[in-house]
C-alpha positions as a printed Julia matrix, in Angstrom:
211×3 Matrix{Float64}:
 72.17   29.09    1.4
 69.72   27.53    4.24
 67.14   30.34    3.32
 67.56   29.49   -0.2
 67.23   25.57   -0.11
 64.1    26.57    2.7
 62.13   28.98    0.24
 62.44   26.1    -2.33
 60.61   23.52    0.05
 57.89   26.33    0.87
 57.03   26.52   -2.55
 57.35   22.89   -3.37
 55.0    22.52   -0.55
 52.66   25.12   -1.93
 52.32   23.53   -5.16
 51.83   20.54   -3.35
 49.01   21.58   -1.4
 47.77   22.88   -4.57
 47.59   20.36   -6.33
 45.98   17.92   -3.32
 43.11   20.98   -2.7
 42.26   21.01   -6.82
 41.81   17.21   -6.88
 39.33   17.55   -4.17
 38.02   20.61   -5.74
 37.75   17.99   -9.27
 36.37   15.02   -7.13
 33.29   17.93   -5.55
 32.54   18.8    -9.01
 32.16   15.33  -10.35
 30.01   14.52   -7.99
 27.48   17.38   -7.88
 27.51   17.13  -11.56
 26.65   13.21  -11.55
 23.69   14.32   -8.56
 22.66   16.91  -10.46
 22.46   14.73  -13.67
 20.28   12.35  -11.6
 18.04   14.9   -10.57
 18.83   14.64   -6.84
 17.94   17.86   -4.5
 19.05   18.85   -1.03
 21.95   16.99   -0.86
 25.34   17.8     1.23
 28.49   16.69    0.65
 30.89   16.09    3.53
 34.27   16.48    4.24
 35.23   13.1     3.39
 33.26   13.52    0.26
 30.6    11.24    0.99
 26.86   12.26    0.15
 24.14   13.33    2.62
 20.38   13.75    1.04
 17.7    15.36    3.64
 14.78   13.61    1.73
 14.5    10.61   -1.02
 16.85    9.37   -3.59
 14.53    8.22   -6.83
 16.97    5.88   -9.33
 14.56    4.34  -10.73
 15.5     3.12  -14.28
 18.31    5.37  -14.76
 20.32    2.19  -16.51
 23.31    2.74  -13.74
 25.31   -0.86  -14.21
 27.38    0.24  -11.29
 27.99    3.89   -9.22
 30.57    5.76  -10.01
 33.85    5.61   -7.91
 33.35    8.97   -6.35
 29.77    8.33   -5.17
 29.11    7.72   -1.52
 25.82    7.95   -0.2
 26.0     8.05    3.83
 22.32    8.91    5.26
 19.31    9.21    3.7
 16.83   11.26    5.44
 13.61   10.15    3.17
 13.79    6.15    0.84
 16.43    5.29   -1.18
 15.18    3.44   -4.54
 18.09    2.17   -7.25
 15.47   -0.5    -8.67
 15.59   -1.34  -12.72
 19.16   -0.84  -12.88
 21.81   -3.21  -14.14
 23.39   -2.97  -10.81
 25.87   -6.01   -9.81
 26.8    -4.55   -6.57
 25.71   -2.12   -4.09
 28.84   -0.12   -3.49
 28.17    3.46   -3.14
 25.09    2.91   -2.22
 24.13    4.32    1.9
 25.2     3.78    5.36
 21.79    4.5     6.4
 18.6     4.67    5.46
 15.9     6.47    7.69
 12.75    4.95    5.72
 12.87    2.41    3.18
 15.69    1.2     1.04
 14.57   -0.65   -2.57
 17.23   -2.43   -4.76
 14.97   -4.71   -6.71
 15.05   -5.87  -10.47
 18.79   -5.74  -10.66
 21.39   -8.09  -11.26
 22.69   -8.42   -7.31
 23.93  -11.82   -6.16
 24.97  -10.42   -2.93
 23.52   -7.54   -0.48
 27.62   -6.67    0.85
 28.09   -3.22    0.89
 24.45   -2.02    0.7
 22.99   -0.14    4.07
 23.62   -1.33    7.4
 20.55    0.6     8.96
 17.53    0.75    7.35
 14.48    2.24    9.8
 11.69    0.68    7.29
 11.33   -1.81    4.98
 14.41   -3.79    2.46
 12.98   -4.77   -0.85
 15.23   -6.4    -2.98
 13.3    -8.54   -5.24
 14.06   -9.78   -8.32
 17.62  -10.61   -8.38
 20.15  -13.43   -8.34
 20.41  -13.79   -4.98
 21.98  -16.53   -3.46
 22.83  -15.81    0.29
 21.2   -12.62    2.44
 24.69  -11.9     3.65
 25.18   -8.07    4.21
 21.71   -7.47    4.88
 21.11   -4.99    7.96
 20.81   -6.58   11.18
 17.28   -4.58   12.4
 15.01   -4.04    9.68
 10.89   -3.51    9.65
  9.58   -5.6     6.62
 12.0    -7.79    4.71
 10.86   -8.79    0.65
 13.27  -10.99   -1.3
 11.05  -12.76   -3.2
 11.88  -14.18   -6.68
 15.85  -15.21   -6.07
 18.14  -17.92   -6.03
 17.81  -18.42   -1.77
 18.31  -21.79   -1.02
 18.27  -20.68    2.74
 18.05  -17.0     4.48
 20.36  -17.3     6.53
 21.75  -14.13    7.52
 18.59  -12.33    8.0
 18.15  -10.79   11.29
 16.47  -13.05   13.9
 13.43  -10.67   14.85
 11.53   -9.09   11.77
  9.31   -6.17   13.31
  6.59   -6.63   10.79
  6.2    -8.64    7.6
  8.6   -10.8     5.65
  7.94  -11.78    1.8
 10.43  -14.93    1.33
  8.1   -17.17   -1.93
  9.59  -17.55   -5.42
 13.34  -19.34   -4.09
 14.89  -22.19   -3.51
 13.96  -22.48    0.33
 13.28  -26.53    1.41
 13.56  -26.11    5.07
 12.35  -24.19    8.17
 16.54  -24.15    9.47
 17.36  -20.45    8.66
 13.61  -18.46    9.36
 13.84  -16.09   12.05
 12.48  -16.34   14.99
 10.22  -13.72   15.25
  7.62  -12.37   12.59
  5.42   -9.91   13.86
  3.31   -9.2    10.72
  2.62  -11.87    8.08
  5.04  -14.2     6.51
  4.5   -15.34    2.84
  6.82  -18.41    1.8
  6.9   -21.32   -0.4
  9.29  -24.5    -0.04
 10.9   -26.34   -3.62
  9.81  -29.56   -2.61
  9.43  -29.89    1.08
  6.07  -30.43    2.51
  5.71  -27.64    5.13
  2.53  -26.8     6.38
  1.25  -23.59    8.11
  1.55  -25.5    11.72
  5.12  -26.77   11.01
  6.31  -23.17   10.3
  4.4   -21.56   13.89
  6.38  -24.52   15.63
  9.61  -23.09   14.25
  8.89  -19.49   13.97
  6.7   -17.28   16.0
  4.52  -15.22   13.59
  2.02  -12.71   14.36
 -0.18  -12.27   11.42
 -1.26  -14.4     8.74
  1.28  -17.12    6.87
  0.58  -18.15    3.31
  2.28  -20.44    1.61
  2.66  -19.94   -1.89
């Protein structure tokens, strides 16, 4: 009788496992069919099902209004580009980014769940941004130009080259960072802020414009 009820729980078990190891089977199929769809090469997937690429990721007007649930990008060896989308959020996209990550002419009001390392430049231009929350907290050139910013904070206090900030709602000098090392190009609603006011605040390198 114990043998019996035993051999019953090995096979439920079985099944079990089964049926766990085809969904993840399912899940590794939808993906590489959705990467392969997008014309993405030299890509890995992982254990935990999240995406590797060892070079760039080009989604350039591919009309994605949001990724798929069972895409994860986690490092990007090359740029990662999802401008000219529809895209309302940036779940799925990276971790990390080892060049440059782009995200603009979409529909974002917020940068949550985009990367949190990006070794180049973050472009994300041409949204509805209103705050720069969930931006990465080290990044080389920063261009956010034509949003809804009516201040930046959030963004990391040294940028290591050149920040592109003109076409918000900016009216103070309160959230620039401290350091620019390259240029900074900026323009205020209605304040009156002149080239010397801004190098009293913020320590800039290269040459400011203001728009």
């Amino acid at each position: 009788m114990l043998e019996l009820i035993i051999h019953k729980i090995m096979i439920s078990f079985e099944r079990y496992k089964d049926e766990i190891e085809s969904i993840g089977v399912g899940k590794i199929h939808l993906i590489r069919s959705w990467l392969d769809e997008m014309n993405i090469k030299k890509y890995t997937i992982n254990d935990d099902h999240t995406i590797n690429v060892n070079g760039d990721v080009d989604l350039r007007n591919k009309k994605i209004i949001s990724f798929p649930k069972y895409i994860q990008f986690n490092k990007i060896r090359g740029s990662f580009d999802c401008s000219y989308n529809f895209l309302k959020t940036l779940k799925g996209t990276p971790y990390e980014v080892n060049i440059n990550f782009y995200c603009d002419n979409n529909r974002l009001s917020s940068l949550e769940f985009g990367p949190e390392i990006v070794n180049g430049g973050y472009f994300c231009n041409n949204n509805k941004l209103v705050m720069l929350k969930g931006i990465p907290k080290k990044i080389n050139t920063l261009s956010c130009c034509y949003n809804e910013l009516e201040t930046l904070d959030g963004i990391p206090s040294d940028i290591e080259e050149n920040l592109y900030c003109y076409e918000n709602l900016l009216d103070s000098l309160d959230s620039l960072p401290d350091y620019v090392k390259g240029s900074l190009q900026i323009n205020f609603k209605t304040a009156n802020i002149g080239v010397h006011d801004i190098r009293n605040r913020c320590h800039v390198g290269g040459m400011i414009t203001i728009k």
